[in-house]
XYZ file of C-alpha atoms in Angstrom:
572
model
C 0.000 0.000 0.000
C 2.627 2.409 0.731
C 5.791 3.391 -0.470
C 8.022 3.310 1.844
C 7.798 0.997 5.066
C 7.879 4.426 7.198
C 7.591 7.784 6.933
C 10.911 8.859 7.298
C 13.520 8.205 4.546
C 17.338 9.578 3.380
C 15.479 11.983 2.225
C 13.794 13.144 5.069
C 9.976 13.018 6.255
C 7.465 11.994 3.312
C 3.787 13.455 3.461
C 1.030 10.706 3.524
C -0.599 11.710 0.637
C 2.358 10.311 -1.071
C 3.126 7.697 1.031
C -0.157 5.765 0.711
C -0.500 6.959 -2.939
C -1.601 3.607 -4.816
C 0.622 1.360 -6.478
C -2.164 -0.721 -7.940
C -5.252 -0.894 -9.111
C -6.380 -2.433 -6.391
C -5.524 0.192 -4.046
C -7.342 2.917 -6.202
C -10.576 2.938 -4.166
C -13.426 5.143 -5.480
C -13.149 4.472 -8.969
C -14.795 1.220 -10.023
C -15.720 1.699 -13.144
C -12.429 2.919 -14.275
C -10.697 -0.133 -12.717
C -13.108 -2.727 -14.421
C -13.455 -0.982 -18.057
C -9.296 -1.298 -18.321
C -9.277 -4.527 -16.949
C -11.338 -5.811 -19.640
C -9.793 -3.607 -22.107
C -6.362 -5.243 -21.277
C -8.081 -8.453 -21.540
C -9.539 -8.535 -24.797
C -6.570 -6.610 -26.344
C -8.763 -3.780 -27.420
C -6.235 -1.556 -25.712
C -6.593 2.454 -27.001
C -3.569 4.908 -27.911
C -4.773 7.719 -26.285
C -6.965 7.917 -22.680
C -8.174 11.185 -21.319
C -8.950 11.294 -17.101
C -10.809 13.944 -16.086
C -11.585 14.981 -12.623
C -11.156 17.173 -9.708
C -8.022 17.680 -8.013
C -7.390 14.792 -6.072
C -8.740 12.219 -7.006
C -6.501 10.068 -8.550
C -5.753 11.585 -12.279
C -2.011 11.188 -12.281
C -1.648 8.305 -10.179
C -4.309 6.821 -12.763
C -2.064 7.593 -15.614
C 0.576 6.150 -13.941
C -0.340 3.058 -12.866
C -1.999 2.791 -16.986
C 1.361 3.117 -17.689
C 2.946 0.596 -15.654
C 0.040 -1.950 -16.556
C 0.500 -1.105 -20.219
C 4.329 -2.345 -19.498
C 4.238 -5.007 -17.482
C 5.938 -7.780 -17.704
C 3.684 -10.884 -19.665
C 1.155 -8.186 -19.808
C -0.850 -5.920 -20.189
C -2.453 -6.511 -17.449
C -4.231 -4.920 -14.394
C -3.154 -7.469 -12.058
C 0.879 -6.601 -10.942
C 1.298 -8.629 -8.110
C 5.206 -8.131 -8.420
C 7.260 -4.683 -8.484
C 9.114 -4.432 -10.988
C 12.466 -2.246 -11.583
C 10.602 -1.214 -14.701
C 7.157 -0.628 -12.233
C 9.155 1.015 -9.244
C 10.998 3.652 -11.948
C 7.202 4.432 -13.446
C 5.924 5.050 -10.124
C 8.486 7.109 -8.954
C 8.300 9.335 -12.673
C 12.017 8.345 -13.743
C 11.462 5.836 -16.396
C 13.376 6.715 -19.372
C 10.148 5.593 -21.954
C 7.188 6.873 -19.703
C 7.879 10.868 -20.080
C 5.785 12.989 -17.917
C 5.217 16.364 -18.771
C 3.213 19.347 -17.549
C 1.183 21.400 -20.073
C 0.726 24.345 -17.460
C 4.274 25.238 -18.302
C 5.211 23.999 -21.790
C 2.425 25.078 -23.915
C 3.848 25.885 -27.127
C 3.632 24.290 -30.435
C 7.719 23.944 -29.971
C 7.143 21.332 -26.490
C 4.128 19.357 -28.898
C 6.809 19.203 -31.575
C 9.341 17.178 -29.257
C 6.578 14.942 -29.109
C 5.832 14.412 -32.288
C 9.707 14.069 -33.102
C 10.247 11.455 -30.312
C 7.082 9.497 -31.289
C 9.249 8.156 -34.168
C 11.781 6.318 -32.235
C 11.189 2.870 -30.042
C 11.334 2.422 -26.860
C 14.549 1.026 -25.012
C 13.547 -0.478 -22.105
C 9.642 -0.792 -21.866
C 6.638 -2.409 -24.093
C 5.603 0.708 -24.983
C 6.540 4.498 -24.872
C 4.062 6.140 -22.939
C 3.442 9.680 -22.913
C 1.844 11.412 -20.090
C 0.332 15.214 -20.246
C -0.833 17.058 -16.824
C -3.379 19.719 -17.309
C -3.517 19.400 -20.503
C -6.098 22.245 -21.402
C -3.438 24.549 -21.106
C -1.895 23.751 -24.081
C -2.443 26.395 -26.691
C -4.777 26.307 -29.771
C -1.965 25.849 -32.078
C 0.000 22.879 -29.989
C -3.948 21.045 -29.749
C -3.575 21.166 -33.887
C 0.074 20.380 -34.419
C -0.910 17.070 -32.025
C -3.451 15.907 -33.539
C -2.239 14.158 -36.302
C 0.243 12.115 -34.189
C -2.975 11.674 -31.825
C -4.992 9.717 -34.149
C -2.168 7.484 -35.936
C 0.578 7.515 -33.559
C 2.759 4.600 -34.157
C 1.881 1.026 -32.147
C 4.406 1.171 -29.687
C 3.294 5.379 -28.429
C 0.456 5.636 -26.338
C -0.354 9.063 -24.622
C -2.351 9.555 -21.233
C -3.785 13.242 -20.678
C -4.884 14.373 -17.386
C -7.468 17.694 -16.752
C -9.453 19.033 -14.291
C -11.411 21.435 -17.168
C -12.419 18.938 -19.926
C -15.082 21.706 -21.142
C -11.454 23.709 -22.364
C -10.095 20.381 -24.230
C -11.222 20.833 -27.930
C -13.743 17.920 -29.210
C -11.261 17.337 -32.226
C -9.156 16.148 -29.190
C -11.866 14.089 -27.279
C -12.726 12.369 -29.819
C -9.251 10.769 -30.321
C -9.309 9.622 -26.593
C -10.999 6.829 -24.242
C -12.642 9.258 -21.581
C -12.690 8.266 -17.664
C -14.465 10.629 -15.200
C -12.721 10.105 -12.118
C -15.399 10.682 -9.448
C -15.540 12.066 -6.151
C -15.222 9.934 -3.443
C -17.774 9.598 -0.447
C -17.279 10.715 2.543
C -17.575 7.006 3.713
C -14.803 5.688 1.589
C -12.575 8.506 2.745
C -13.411 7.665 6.390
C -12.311 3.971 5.841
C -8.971 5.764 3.737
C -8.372 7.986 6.250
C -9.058 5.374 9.509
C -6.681 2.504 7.477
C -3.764 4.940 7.201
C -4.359 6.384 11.234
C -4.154 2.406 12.188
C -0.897 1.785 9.848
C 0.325 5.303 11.530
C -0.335 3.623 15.145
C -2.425 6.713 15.941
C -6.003 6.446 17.221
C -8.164 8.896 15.979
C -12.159 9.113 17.212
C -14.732 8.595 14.444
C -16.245 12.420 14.786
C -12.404 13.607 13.493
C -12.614 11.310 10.428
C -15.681 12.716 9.335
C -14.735 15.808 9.737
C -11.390 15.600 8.215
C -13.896 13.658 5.235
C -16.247 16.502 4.700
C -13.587 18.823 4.499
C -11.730 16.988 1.788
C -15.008 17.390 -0.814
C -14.497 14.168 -2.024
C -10.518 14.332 -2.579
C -8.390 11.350 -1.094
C -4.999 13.784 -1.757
C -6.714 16.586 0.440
C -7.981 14.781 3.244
C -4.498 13.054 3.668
C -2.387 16.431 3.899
C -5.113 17.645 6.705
C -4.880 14.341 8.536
C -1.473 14.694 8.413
C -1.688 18.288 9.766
C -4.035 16.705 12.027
C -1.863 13.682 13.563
C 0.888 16.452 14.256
C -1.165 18.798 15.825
C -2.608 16.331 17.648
C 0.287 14.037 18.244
C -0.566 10.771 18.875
C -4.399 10.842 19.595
C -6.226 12.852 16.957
C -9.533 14.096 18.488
C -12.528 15.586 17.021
C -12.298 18.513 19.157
C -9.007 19.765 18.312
C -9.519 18.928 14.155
C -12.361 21.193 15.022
C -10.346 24.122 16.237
C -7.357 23.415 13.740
C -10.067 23.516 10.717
C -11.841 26.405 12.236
C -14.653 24.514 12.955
C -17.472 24.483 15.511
C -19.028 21.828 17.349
C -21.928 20.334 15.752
C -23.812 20.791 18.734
C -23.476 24.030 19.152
C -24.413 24.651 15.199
C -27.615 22.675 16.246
C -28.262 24.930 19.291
C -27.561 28.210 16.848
C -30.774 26.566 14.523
C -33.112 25.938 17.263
C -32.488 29.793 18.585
C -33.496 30.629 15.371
C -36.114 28.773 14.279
C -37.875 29.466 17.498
C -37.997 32.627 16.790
C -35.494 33.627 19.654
C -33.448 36.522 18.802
C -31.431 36.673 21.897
C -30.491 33.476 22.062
C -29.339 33.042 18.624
C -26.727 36.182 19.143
C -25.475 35.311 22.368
C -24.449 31.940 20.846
C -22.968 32.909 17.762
C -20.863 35.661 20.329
C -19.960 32.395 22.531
C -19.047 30.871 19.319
C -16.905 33.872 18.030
C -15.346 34.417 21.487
C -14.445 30.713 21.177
C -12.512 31.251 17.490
C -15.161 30.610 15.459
C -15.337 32.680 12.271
C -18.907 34.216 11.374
C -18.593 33.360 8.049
C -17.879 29.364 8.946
C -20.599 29.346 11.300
C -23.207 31.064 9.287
C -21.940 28.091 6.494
C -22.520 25.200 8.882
C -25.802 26.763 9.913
C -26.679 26.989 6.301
C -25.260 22.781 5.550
C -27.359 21.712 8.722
C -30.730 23.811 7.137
C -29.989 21.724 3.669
C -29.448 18.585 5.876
C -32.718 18.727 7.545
C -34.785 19.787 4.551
C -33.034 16.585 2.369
C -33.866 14.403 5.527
C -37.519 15.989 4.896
C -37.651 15.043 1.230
C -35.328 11.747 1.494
C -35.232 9.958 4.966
C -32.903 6.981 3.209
C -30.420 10.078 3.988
C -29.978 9.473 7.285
C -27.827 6.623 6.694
C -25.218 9.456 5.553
C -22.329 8.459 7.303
C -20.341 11.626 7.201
C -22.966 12.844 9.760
C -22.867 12.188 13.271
C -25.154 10.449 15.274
C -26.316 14.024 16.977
C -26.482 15.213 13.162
C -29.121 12.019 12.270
C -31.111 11.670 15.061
C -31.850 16.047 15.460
C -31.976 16.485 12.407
C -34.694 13.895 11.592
C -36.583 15.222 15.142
C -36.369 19.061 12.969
C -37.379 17.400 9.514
C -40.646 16.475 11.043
C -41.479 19.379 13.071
C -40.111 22.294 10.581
C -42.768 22.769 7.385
C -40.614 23.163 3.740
C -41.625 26.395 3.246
C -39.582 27.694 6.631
C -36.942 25.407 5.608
C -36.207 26.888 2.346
C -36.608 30.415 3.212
C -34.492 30.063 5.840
C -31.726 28.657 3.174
C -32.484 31.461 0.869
C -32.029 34.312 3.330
C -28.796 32.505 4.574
C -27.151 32.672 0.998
C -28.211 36.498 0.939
C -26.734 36.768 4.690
C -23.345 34.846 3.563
C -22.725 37.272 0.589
C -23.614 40.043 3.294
C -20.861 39.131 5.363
C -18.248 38.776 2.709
C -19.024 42.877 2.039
C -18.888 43.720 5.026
C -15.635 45.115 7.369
C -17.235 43.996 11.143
C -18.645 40.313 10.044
C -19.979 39.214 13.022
C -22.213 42.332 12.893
C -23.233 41.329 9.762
C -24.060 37.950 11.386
C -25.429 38.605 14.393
C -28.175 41.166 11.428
C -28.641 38.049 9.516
C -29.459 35.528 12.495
C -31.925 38.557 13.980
C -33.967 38.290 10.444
C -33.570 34.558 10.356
C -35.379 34.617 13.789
C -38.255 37.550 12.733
C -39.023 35.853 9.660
C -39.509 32.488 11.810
C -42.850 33.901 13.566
C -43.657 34.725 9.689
C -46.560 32.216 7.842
C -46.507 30.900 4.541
C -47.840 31.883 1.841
C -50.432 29.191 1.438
C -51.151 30.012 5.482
C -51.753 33.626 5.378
C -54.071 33.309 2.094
C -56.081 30.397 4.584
C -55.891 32.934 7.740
C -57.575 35.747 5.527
C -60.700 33.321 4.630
C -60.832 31.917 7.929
C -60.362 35.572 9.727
C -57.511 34.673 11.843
C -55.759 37.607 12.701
C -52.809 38.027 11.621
C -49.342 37.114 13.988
C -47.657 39.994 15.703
C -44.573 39.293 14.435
C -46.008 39.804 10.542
C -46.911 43.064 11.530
C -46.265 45.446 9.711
C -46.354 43.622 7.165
C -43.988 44.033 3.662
C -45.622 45.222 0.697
C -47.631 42.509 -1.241
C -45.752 42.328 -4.828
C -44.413 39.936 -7.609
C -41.276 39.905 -9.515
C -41.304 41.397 -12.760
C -43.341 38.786 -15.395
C -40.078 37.121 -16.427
C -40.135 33.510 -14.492
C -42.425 30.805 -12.047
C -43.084 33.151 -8.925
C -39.894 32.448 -6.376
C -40.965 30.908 -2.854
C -40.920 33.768 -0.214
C -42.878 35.195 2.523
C -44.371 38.015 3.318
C -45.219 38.082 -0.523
C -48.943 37.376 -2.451
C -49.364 37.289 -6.122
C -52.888 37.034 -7.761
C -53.346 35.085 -10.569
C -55.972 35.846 -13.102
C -55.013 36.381 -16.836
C -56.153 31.980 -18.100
C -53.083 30.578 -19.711
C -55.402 29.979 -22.891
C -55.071 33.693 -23.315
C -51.196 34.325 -23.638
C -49.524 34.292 -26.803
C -49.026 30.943 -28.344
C -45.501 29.804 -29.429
C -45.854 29.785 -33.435
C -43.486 27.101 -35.917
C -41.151 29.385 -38.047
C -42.815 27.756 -41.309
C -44.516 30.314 -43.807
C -48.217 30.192 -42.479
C -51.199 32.369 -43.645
C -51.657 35.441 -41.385
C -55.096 35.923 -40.558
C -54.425 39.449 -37.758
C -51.636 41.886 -37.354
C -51.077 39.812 -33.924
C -50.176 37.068 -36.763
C -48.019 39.040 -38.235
C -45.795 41.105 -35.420
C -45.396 37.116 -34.067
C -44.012 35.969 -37.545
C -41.522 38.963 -36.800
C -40.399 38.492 -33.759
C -39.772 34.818 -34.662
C -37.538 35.808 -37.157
C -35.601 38.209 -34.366
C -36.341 41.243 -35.739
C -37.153 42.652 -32.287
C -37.072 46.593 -33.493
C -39.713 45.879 -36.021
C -42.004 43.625 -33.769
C -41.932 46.439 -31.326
C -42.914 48.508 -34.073
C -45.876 46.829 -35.518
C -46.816 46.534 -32.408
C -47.188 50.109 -30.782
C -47.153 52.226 -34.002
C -49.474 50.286 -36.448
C -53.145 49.571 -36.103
C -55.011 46.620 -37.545
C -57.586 46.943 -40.448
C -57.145 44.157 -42.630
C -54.934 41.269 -43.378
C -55.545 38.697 -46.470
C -53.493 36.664 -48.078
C -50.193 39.200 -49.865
C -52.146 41.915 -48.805
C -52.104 43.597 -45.066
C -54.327 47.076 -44.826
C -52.811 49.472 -41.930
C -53.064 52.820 -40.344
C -50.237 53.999 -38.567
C -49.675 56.288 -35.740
C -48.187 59.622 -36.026
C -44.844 59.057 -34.714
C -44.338 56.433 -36.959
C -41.149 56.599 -38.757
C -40.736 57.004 -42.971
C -40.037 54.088 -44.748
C -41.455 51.527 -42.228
C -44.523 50.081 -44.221
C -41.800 49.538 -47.126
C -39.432 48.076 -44.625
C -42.351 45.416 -43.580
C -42.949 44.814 -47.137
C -39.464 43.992 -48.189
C -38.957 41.505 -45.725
C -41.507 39.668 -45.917
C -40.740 39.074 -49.308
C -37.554 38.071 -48.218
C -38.934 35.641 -45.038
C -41.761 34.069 -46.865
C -40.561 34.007 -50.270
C -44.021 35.526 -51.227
C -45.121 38.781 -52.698
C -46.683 41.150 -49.578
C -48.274 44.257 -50.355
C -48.329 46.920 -47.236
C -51.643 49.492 -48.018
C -51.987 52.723 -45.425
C -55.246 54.307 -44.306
C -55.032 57.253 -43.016
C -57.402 56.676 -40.109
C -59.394 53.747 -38.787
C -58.336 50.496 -37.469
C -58.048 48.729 -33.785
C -56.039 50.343 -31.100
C -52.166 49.228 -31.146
C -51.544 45.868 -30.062
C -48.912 46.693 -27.511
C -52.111 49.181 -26.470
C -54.087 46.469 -26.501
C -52.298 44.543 -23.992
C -52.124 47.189 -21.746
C -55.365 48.372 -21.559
C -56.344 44.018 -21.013
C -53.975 44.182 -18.180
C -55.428 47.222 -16.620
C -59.081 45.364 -16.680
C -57.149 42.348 -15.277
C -55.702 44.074 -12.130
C -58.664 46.389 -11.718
C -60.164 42.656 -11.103
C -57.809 41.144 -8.936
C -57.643 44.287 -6.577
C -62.022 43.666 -6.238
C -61.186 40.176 -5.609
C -62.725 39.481 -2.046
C -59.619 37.515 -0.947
C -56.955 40.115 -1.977
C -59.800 43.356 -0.379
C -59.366 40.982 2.639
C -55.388 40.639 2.626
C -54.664 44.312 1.794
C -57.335 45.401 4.588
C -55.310 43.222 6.791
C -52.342 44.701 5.832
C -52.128 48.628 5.654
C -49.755 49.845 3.401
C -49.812 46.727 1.397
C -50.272 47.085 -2.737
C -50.013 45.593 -5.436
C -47.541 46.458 -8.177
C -47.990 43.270 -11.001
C -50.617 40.345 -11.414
C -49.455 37.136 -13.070
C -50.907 33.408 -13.845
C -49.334 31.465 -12.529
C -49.819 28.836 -14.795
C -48.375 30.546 -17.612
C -44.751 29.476 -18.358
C -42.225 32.123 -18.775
C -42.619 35.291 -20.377
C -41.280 34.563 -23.825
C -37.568 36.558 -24.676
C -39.587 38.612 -27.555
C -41.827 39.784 -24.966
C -39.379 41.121 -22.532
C -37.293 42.904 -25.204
C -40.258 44.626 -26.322
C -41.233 46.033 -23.104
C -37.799 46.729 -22.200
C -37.096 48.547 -25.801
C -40.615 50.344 -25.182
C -39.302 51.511 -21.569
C -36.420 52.862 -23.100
C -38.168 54.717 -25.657
């Protein structure tokens, strides 16, 4: 497993990340599918000359490459199974075998480094099977070095085989990819890191308590590399016990506990108590920012125990973590849960602004435990009807208002929305095929289709229906419309529908504008929705309350056209 029988050498103290680094396939833990796809490549002799890993950091890429390398040359091989070390295997390993060449694309980039490639390529190799090539961070290469290699790439000679490594695969160009076997290394859980981490303490002869591990595991985010360097920082700080406590305090961490205690304050609604224990918390060495970050983790824990119990078998959480958490997933409704997560992102971008964080905090944990006392929206509507008055912590209560018609209306409280325009009513979506137009509507759609957004807004707020038959639309336009724009119609679309359109002007008559037209319907509709009983009831309840936009909310969202009309009309 290791490689070295201790951690001290000749050359002085080695880090565990690269003393446990794996020296087979076996010891590569995390990455199944990568492990059994080779091992049936090798197999079957359907072996590839080029294999791009992809991943992020940590989790194995150049090891990976490596150990492809020394299965590609083993001896009798190749074969995934390399029970004996080799001289051949020990020099891959170590990156000093004369036909595996390792080389970093971060710092030679140039078409000039790709050439030496392609000018070694030609030659044998003089020890091994094959002459392996293997690029780190490979998406740094420039354009020009991705196009002198790709040639070589596709047809290298049978005894070349290149391995590239990158954590940003989206930057590798497809004319690359496609000349490359893809594996996507994956994260690893937080479990398998525990056992990593907990195999290595017990070869270390340290004893380490299970809270430490998984707290040394969350911290990694799913990288082996990074959770060995901080339980080596951990072991010597530490010494020969590791416990959870002081990985706590060297990560910057609070207790769990006391993260759990901060939500309760909160959720109950109990201002006080939430900022004399974030102070006890700060006073202890705890950063406002980390703590306002755990708070936020346990809110998402508890709301994915609401939606998925099976999580509670998460073994990165401790038992506290499990068995509270599920007690506040049944007591605490979704709707508090998630607005409690939303104003914690707000309050975590708050603090990052602002010079004194934990007043920024202690602000964000004070509106965290006001809006607790708040209902939803679904109970305030049901209060209204029923005539339940209204909680004194609502009061007074914010103004009743949407978001601009651009999206589904966003979860928060506080907030009402009336629906009443029938989704039947909105503007269809319409194919981009030549169709008969049978309105003006018909035609200012066909438009906008075609992304002529100036002209759509046009037709609709300077032209007014009359007629429209087939080649033939009758108009009257308004007096600020420009010169030249019934031609301009015309002309394209002759050019759209490949038909002959003729453009006639009256010089009166005709409907209102259609942009008009929608504005005077959405007057009627929230001239309706404020005489609504329900919404008479909620903004009686609630002086000071209006309403500034009405939406269905059936409808789907606004379509782009839409919004760049009403913006271009704004700005006109």
């Amino acid at each position: 497993m290791t490689e070295e029988a201790s951690g001290a050498s000749a050359h002085g103290y080695r880090v565990l990340a690269r003393k446990y680094r794996p020296r087979t396939f076996a010891d590569l833990i995390g990455q199944e599918a990568v492990v059994r796809t080779l091992s049936n490549a090798f197999a079957t002799g359907r072996i590839a000359q080029a294999y791009m890993l992809t991943g992020v950091r940590g989790v194995g890429k150049t090891t990976t490459a490596r150990l492809i390398a020394r299965a590609l040359n083993y001896p009798g091989g190749p074969s995934i199974d390399m029970p004996e070390v080799t001289p051949d295997c020990e020099a891959i390993l170590e990156s000093r075998h004369i036909d595996v060449i390792e080389m970093d694309a971060a710092s030679n980039t140039g078409v000039d480094d790709v050439r030496e490639i392609i000018e070694g390529v030609r030659y044998a190799p003089i020890q091994a099977r094959y002459k392996v090539y293997i690029i780190d961070e490979v998406h740094m290469l420039s354009k020009n070095a991705f196009n002198a290699l790709l040639k070589t790439l596709e047809e290298p000679p049978p005894h070349v085989k290149f391995i590239f490594a990158t954590t940003e695969i989206r930057k590798v160009p497809v004319t690359i990819l496609s000349r490359c076997q893809r594996f996507d290394l994956r994260r690893m859980d937080a479990e398998v890191l525990m056992q990593l981490f907990a195999k290595v303490a017990k070869a270390e002869s340290v004893a380490i308590e299970d809270d430490a591990l998984r707290m040394i595991a969350r911290a990694a985010e799913g990288s082996a590399r990074d959770g060995l360097s901080l339980l080596d920082q951990a072991i010597a700080y530490g010494s020969e016990t590791v416990k959870a406590t002081e990985v706590g305090a060297m990560l910057g961490l609070i207790d769990r506990t006391r993260v759990i205690e901060l939500f309760e304050a909160v959720m109950a609604g109990d201002a006080a108590a939430a900022i004399k224990e974030i102070e006890t918390q700060h006073e202890a060495g705890g950063d406002p920012h980390t703590i306002l970050s755990d708070l936020a983790d346990y809110v998402h824990w508890v709301t994915r125990l609401k939606v998925a119990p099976k999580a509670s078998g998460d073994a990165s959480r401790s038992e506290t973590e499990r068995q509270r958490g599920q007690e506040h997933a049944a007591k605490i409704s979704m709707p508090h849960l998630t607005r409690a997560w939303q104003m914690l992102l707000k309050g975590l971008k708050e603090i990052e602004l602002h010079s004194d964080q934990l007043m920024a905090a202690e602000m964000v944990l004070i509106r965290l435990a006001y809006a607790a006392g708040l209902p939803s929206g679904d109970d305030l509507v049901r209060m209204v009807r029923e005539g339940v008055p209204a909680p004194r912590e609502a009061r007074p209560a914010p103004r009743v208002e949407r978001e601009p018609d651009n999206g589904p209306p966003p979860v928060d409280y506080g907030q009402l929305a009336v629906a009443s325009e029938p989704a039947s009513e909105r503007p269809q979506e319409r194919s981009t095929e030549t169709r008969p137009f049978a309105h003006l509507s018909d035609v200012a759609a066909y438009v906008g289709e075609k992304r002529d957004i100036r002209l759509k807004n046009q037709i609709e707020n300077l032209m007014r229906h009359i007629r429209v038959s087939p080649g033939q639309i009758e108009v009257a336009l308004e007096a600020s419309a420009p010169p030249g724009l019934v031609n301009e119609l015309g002309r394209k679309l002759n050019e759209w529908t490949g038909q002959r359109w003729m453009v006639l002007v009256s010089r009166d008559g005709g409907e209102k504008p259609l942009a008009q037209q929608r504005q005077d319907k959405k007057d009627t509709i929230y001239r309706e929705t404020r005489e609504h009983p329900d919404v008479q009831a909620i903004l009686k309840r609630f002086p000071g309350a209006e309403i500034v936009d009405v939406r269905d909310f059936e409808s789907a969202v606004t379509p782009v056209d839409d919004m760049q009309i009403e913006k271009d009309t704004d700005e006109r």
